[in-house]
Structure formats: C-alpha cells, structure tokens
Amino acid sequence: MNARKIREDLGRIRTCIQRRDYPRAVFLLTTALQDLGGLQAPTDLRGDFRTAIADICTDPAYKKEYAQPVAYQPGKERELLAFFNKFYKQVMGQEDEEDYEATLQRKLNLDRCISNGKKFLAEHKVQEADECFAEAFKYYKNELAAYGMIARALMEAGEYVRALGHVKKGLTEKPDDAELRRIAEECLRLRAQANR
C-alpha cells in the first residue's frame, strides 16, 4: 500500500469535480480504494477518504443516480470499492443490464435490510431500524415499492415523521404514486390524532 499515492489521488478529487471532470474524480476514488488492497485505511488517511466521498456524493451527477449519500466507515472499504466501481461504470455509460444472478442478489439484499429494519421496529429499536433502512438504499435501483414498505412499517410503529420522510423521498422519484400519497395522508391523520 502506497499511502502517499492514495493521499495524492484523494486530494485530486475535489479539483476534478470543480473542473467538471466527474468520471475522473470517481476513478481516482476507486483507484485509492483498490490501492488499499482490501485492508482498512490507516487512521491518517481516513479523513481524506471521508472528504473525497463527501465531495463525490454532494455532486448533482451522484444525486441523479442515488437518493442516499454514502459515508466512509473504517472496515467497509471493500463494500465502498464495489459500490463506487459500479457507480463509475454508470458514470461512464458502461453499465450493462444486470445479469439475473446480480439482480437477484441485489433484490435479496434489499429485502433483507427492510426485513431486519421491521424486526428492529418490533423491538422498539428505532435507531437500528433506521440504519437497516439506510443500508437498504445501497441496493436500491428502481424498486419504488421499497419507499412504501419502509414508510408503512415506520407508520405502524408510530414513527410518523420518519415515515413521512421516506414518503417524500419516494414522491420525488414518482410524484403521482397513489400508494405513497395514501400513506402520507394516513400518517398525517394518525399524527394529528396522537398530538391531541
């Protein structure tokens, strides 16, 4: 692992974004993650990774593809590499149709995260449920029903504000979704009753 090269690559990311060379910025991040060799980043490089990933996730090109930003977490470097490799292919227009196995695995991961979140809600562990739901969106592609499933689970657990947050995100993707609108109305009604 060449820490100096990794730091230089990460340092160039903001400049690439400012020059509107977004594909190069993402490429530099994936290169830096690859250069770790599957190891956890040393402590002195973690801030550089956090900054670089934050810069990439705040760009409109990222927001166009993904609703949820990702954050650097030590020990998750391999997952980040897989995620940003895929994103780089999308940015470069190289992403082919997902093959059956990849699609199946992605959807199973999405379902698993939502299911785990519901289990945590049943145990009144809202923070853990939120983490599961956030993880679910790492596997999200165009399964709009996920917003409704999560919002309904939160609403049934009495977490109306959180539920409305997911409804709002879903409606930004599909403003005329009848199911999400129904959930929003029900949430607002139940919230008003609870505040009486």
mmCIF file of C-alpha atoms in Angstrom:
data_model
loop_
_atom_site.group_PDB
_atom_site.id
_atom_site.type_symbol
_atom_site.label_atom_id
_atom_site.label_comp_id
_atom_site.label_asym_id
_atom_site.label_seq_id
_atom_site.Cartn_x
_atom_site.Cartn_y
_atom_site.Cartn_z
ATOM 1 C CA MET A 1 0.000 0.000 0.000
ATOM 2 C CA ASN A 2 1.419 3.351 -1.077
ATOM 3 C CA ALA A 3 -0.137 5.840 1.365
ATOM 4 C CA ARG A 4 1.425 8.823 -0.406
ATOM 5 C CA LYS A 5 -0.117 7.867 -3.772
ATOM 6 C CA ILE A 6 -3.502 7.220 -2.129
ATOM 7 C CA ARG A 7 -3.418 10.653 -0.457
ATOM 8 C CA GLU A 8 -2.469 12.334 -3.752
ATOM 9 C CA ASP A 9 -5.302 10.569 -5.629
ATOM 10 C CA LEU A 10 -7.822 11.541 -2.944
ATOM 11 C CA GLY A 11 -6.518 15.124 -2.953
ATOM 12 C CA ARG A 12 -7.140 15.469 -6.703
ATOM 13 C CA ILE A 13 -10.826 14.515 -6.430
ATOM 14 C CA ARG A 14 -12.139 17.960 -5.444
ATOM 15 C CA THR A 15 -10.150 19.605 -8.243
ATOM 16 C CA CYS A 16 -11.616 17.134 -10.776
ATOM 17 C CA ILE A 17 -15.135 17.886 -9.575
ATOM 18 C CA GLN A 18 -14.520 21.642 -9.806
ATOM 19 C CA ARG A 19 -13.266 21.162 -13.368
ATOM 20 C CA ARG A 20 -16.424 19.161 -14.133
ATOM 21 C CA ASP A 21 -14.382 16.010 -14.760
ATOM 22 C CA TYR A 22 -16.649 13.896 -12.579
ATOM 23 C CA PRO A 23 -15.746 10.489 -14.133
ATOM 24 C CA ARG A 24 -12.076 11.128 -13.308
ATOM 25 C CA ALA A 25 -12.985 12.026 -9.714
ATOM 26 C CA VAL A 26 -14.840 8.726 -9.275
ATOM 27 C CA PHE A 27 -11.992 6.851 -10.982
ATOM 28 C CA LEU A 28 -9.473 8.373 -8.548
ATOM 29 C CA LEU A 29 -11.604 7.269 -5.589
ATOM 30 C CA THR A 30 -11.904 3.695 -6.883
ATOM 31 C CA THR A 31 -8.153 3.629 -7.530
ATOM 32 C CA ALA A 32 -7.445 4.799 -3.975
ATOM 33 C CA LEU A 33 -9.780 2.133 -2.562
ATOM 34 C CA GLN A 34 -8.128 -0.538 -4.745
ATOM 35 C CA ASP A 35 -4.684 0.567 -3.587
ATOM 36 C CA LEU A 36 -5.692 -0.305 -0.016
ATOM 37 C CA GLY A 37 -5.625 -3.931 -1.157
ATOM 38 C CA GLY A 38 -8.757 -4.850 0.772
ATOM 39 C CA LEU A 39 -7.289 -3.568 4.031
ATOM 40 C CA GLN A 40 -8.756 -0.995 6.377
ATOM 41 C CA ALA A 41 -7.444 2.506 5.695
ATOM 42 C CA PRO A 42 -4.766 3.721 8.113
ATOM 43 C CA THR A 43 -6.006 6.296 10.613
ATOM 44 C CA ASP A 44 -4.167 9.184 8.931
ATOM 45 C CA LEU A 45 -5.951 8.514 5.591
ATOM 46 C CA ARG A 46 -9.497 8.185 6.933
ATOM 47 C CA GLY A 47 -10.196 11.923 6.895
ATOM 48 C CA ASP A 48 -9.022 12.073 3.263
ATOM 49 C CA PHE A 49 -11.414 9.255 2.341
ATOM 50 C CA ARG A 50 -14.295 10.928 4.207
ATOM 51 C CA THR A 51 -13.715 14.233 2.414
ATOM 52 C CA ALA A 52 -13.354 12.643 -1.031
ATOM 53 C CA ILE A 53 -16.512 10.527 -0.661
ATOM 54 C CA ALA A 54 -18.481 13.521 0.669
ATOM 55 C CA ASP A 55 -17.354 15.617 -2.323
ATOM 56 C CA ILE A 56 -18.448 12.905 -4.769
ATOM 57 C CA CYS A 57 -21.806 12.333 -3.045
ATOM 58 C CA THR A 58 -22.742 16.035 -2.998
ATOM 59 C CA ASP A 59 -22.300 16.398 -6.758
ATOM 60 C CA PRO A 60 -25.514 16.503 -8.858
ATOM 61 C CA ALA A 61 -24.183 13.618 -11.012
ATOM 62 C CA TYR A 62 -24.252 11.382 -7.924
ATOM 63 C CA LYS A 63 -27.645 12.627 -6.735
ATOM 64 C CA LYS A 64 -29.095 11.862 -10.156
ATOM 65 C CA GLU A 65 -28.287 8.161 -9.659
ATOM 66 C CA TYR A 66 -28.705 7.680 -5.906
ATOM 67 C CA ALA A 67 -31.034 9.257 -3.375
ATOM 68 C CA GLN A 68 -28.877 8.324 -0.382
ATOM 69 C CA PRO A 69 -25.281 9.521 0.016
ATOM 70 C CA VAL A 70 -22.762 7.009 1.327
ATOM 71 C CA ALA A 71 -20.301 7.777 4.083
ATOM 72 C CA TYR A 72 -16.869 6.403 4.797
ATOM 73 C CA GLN A 73 -16.740 3.888 7.636
ATOM 74 C CA PRO A 74 -13.491 2.174 8.626
ATOM 75 C CA GLY A 75 -13.663 -1.532 7.811
ATOM 76 C CA LYS A 76 -16.159 -1.035 4.950
ATOM 77 C CA GLU A 77 -13.552 -0.292 2.285
ATOM 78 C CA ARG A 78 -14.371 -3.382 0.200
ATOM 79 C CA GLU A 79 -18.079 -2.536 0.103
ATOM 80 C CA LEU A 80 -17.231 1.044 -0.864
ATOM 81 C CA LEU A 81 -14.958 -0.200 -3.641
ATOM 82 C CA ALA A 82 -17.703 -2.445 -5.045
ATOM 83 C CA PHE A 83 -20.250 0.396 -4.817
ATOM 84 C CA PHE A 84 -18.038 3.024 -6.485
ATOM 85 C CA ASN A 85 -16.816 0.585 -9.171
ATOM 86 C CA LYS A 86 -20.443 0.075 -10.133
ATOM 87 C CA PHE A 87 -21.096 3.818 -9.966
ATOM 88 C CA TYR A 88 -18.054 4.531 -12.153
ATOM 89 C CA LYS A 89 -19.442 2.194 -14.819
ATOM 90 C CA GLN A 90 -22.751 4.068 -14.658
ATOM 91 C CA VAL A 91 -20.989 7.422 -14.973
ATOM 92 C CA MET A 92 -19.042 6.151 -17.968
ATOM 93 C CA GLY A 93 -22.184 4.653 -19.511
ATOM 94 C CA GLN A 94 -20.630 1.193 -19.405
ATOM 95 C CA GLU A 95 -23.162 -0.440 -17.146
ATOM 96 C CA ASP A 96 -24.772 -3.312 -18.993
ATOM 97 C CA GLU A 97 -28.051 -4.775 -17.952
ATOM 98 C CA GLU A 98 -27.637 -6.577 -14.673
ATOM 99 C CA ASP A 99 -27.452 -10.280 -15.181
ATOM 100 C CA TYR A 100 -30.058 -12.426 -13.488
ATOM 101 C CA GLU A 101 -27.822 -13.514 -10.599
ATOM 102 C CA ALA A 102 -26.674 -9.973 -9.793
ATOM 103 C CA THR A 103 -30.243 -8.670 -9.898
ATOM 104 C CA LEU A 104 -31.469 -11.489 -7.690
ATOM 105 C CA GLN A 105 -28.686 -10.920 -5.135
ATOM 106 C CA ARG A 106 -29.266 -7.161 -5.069
ATOM 107 C CA LYS A 107 -33.003 -7.573 -4.522
ATOM 108 C CA LEU A 108 -32.428 -10.194 -1.819
ATOM 109 C CA ASN A 109 -30.103 -7.767 -0.016
ATOM 110 C CA LEU A 110 -32.706 -5.006 -0.318
ATOM 111 C CA ASP A 111 -35.418 -7.283 1.109
ATOM 112 C CA ARG A 112 -33.122 -8.493 3.902
ATOM 113 C CA CYS A 113 -32.364 -4.936 5.018
ATOM 114 C CA ILE A 114 -36.039 -3.946 5.032
ATOM 115 C CA SER A 115 -36.967 -7.116 6.908
ATOM 116 C CA ASN A 116 -34.247 -6.514 9.519
ATOM 117 C CA GLY A 117 -35.465 -2.938 9.926
ATOM 118 C CA LYS A 118 -39.013 -4.161 10.572
ATOM 119 C CA LYS A 119 -37.717 -6.599 13.209
ATOM 120 C CA PHE A 120 -35.909 -3.770 14.987
ATOM 121 C CA LEU A 121 -39.075 -1.658 14.897
ATOM 122 C CA ALA A 122 -40.993 -4.529 16.503
ATOM 123 C CA GLU A 123 -38.388 -4.458 19.306
ATOM 124 C CA HIS A 124 -38.732 -0.629 19.594
ATOM 125 C CA LYS A 125 -35.140 -0.147 18.382
ATOM 126 C CA VAL A 126 -35.765 2.786 16.047
ATOM 127 C CA GLN A 127 -32.115 3.806 15.580
ATOM 128 C CA GLU A 128 -31.126 0.289 14.473
ATOM 129 C CA ALA A 129 -34.135 0.158 12.146
ATOM 130 C CA ASP A 130 -33.067 3.462 10.573
ATOM 131 C CA GLU A 131 -29.606 2.012 9.930
ATOM 132 C CA CYS A 132 -31.126 -1.039 8.216
ATOM 133 C CA PHE A 133 -33.372 1.118 6.061
ATOM 134 C CA ALA A 134 -30.439 3.342 5.086
ATOM 135 C CA GLU A 135 -28.445 0.234 4.137
ATOM 136 C CA ALA A 136 -31.372 -0.991 2.032
ATOM 137 C CA PHE A 137 -30.956 2.001 -0.275
ATOM 138 C CA LYS A 138 -27.407 0.896 -1.095
ATOM 139 C CA TYR A 139 -29.113 -1.922 -3.020
ATOM 140 C CA TYR A 140 -31.912 0.230 -4.403
ATOM 141 C CA LYS A 141 -32.129 0.706 -8.129
ATOM 142 C CA ASN A 142 -35.704 1.357 -9.198
ATOM 143 C CA GLU A 143 -37.839 -0.591 -6.709
ATOM 144 C CA LEU A 144 -40.117 2.310 -5.783
ATOM 145 C CA ALA A 145 -42.209 -0.003 -3.581
ATOM 146 C CA ALA A 146 -39.329 -0.003 -1.066
ATOM 147 C CA TYR A 147 -40.250 3.549 -0.021
ATOM 148 C CA GLY A 148 -43.829 2.489 0.657
ATOM 149 C CA MET A 149 -42.803 -0.661 2.562
ATOM 150 C CA ILE A 150 -40.452 1.277 4.820
ATOM 151 C CA ALA A 151 -42.889 4.183 5.306
ATOM 152 C CA ARG A 152 -45.750 1.825 6.210
ATOM 153 C CA ALA A 153 -43.553 -0.080 8.706
ATOM 154 C CA LEU A 154 -42.498 3.191 10.365
ATOM 155 C CA MET A 155 -46.067 4.474 10.413
ATOM 156 C CA GLU A 156 -47.307 1.269 12.078
ATOM 157 C CA ALA A 157 -44.564 1.681 14.688
ATOM 158 C CA GLY A 158 -45.824 5.215 15.425
ATOM 159 C CA GLU A 159 -42.801 6.886 13.784
ATOM 160 C CA TYR A 160 -44.886 9.266 11.644
ATOM 161 C CA VAL A 161 -42.192 11.872 10.962
ATOM 162 C CA ARG A 162 -39.710 9.232 9.804
ATOM 163 C CA ALA A 163 -42.398 7.606 7.667
ATOM 164 C CA LEU A 164 -43.218 10.923 6.015
ATOM 165 C CA GLY A 165 -39.517 11.397 5.244
ATOM 166 C CA HIS A 166 -39.476 8.172 3.202
ATOM 167 C CA VAL A 167 -42.764 9.099 1.529
ATOM 168 C CA LYS A 168 -41.280 12.435 0.496
ATOM 169 C CA LYS A 169 -38.187 10.774 -0.994
ATOM 170 C CA GLY A 170 -40.372 8.328 -2.916
ATOM 171 C CA LEU A 171 -42.570 11.124 -4.227
ATOM 172 C CA THR A 172 -39.516 12.987 -5.549
ATOM 173 C CA GLU A 173 -38.911 9.970 -7.801
ATOM 174 C CA LYS A 174 -42.562 9.427 -8.732
ATOM 175 C CA PRO A 175 -44.768 12.387 -7.754
ATOM 176 C CA ASP A 176 -48.021 10.708 -8.809
ATOM 177 C CA ASP A 177 -47.599 7.472 -6.822
ATOM 178 C CA ALA A 178 -51.044 6.785 -5.327
ATOM 179 C CA GLU A 179 -49.829 4.361 -2.631
ATOM 180 C CA LEU A 180 -47.276 6.822 -1.251
ATOM 181 C CA ARG A 181 -49.898 9.582 -1.224
ATOM 182 C CA ARG A 182 -52.271 7.299 0.722
ATOM 183 C CA ILE A 183 -49.540 6.550 3.268
ATOM 184 C CA ALA A 184 -48.802 10.286 3.607
ATOM 185 C CA GLU A 185 -52.467 11.099 4.283
ATOM 186 C CA GLU A 186 -52.769 8.276 6.800
ATOM 187 C CA CYS A 187 -49.551 9.361 8.553
ATOM 188 C CA LEU A 188 -50.753 12.945 8.824
ATOM 189 C CA ARG A 189 -54.133 11.802 10.181
ATOM 190 C CA LEU A 190 -52.559 9.469 12.778
ATOM 191 C CA ARG A 191 -50.026 12.103 13.761
ATOM 192 C CA ALA A 192 -52.795 14.653 14.328
ATOM 193 C CA GLN A 193 -54.689 12.127 16.490
ATOM 194 C CA ALA A 194 -51.573 11.347 18.520
ATOM 195 C CA ASN A 195 -50.976 15.042 19.212
ATOM 196 C CA ARG A 196 -54.470 15.642 20.604
#
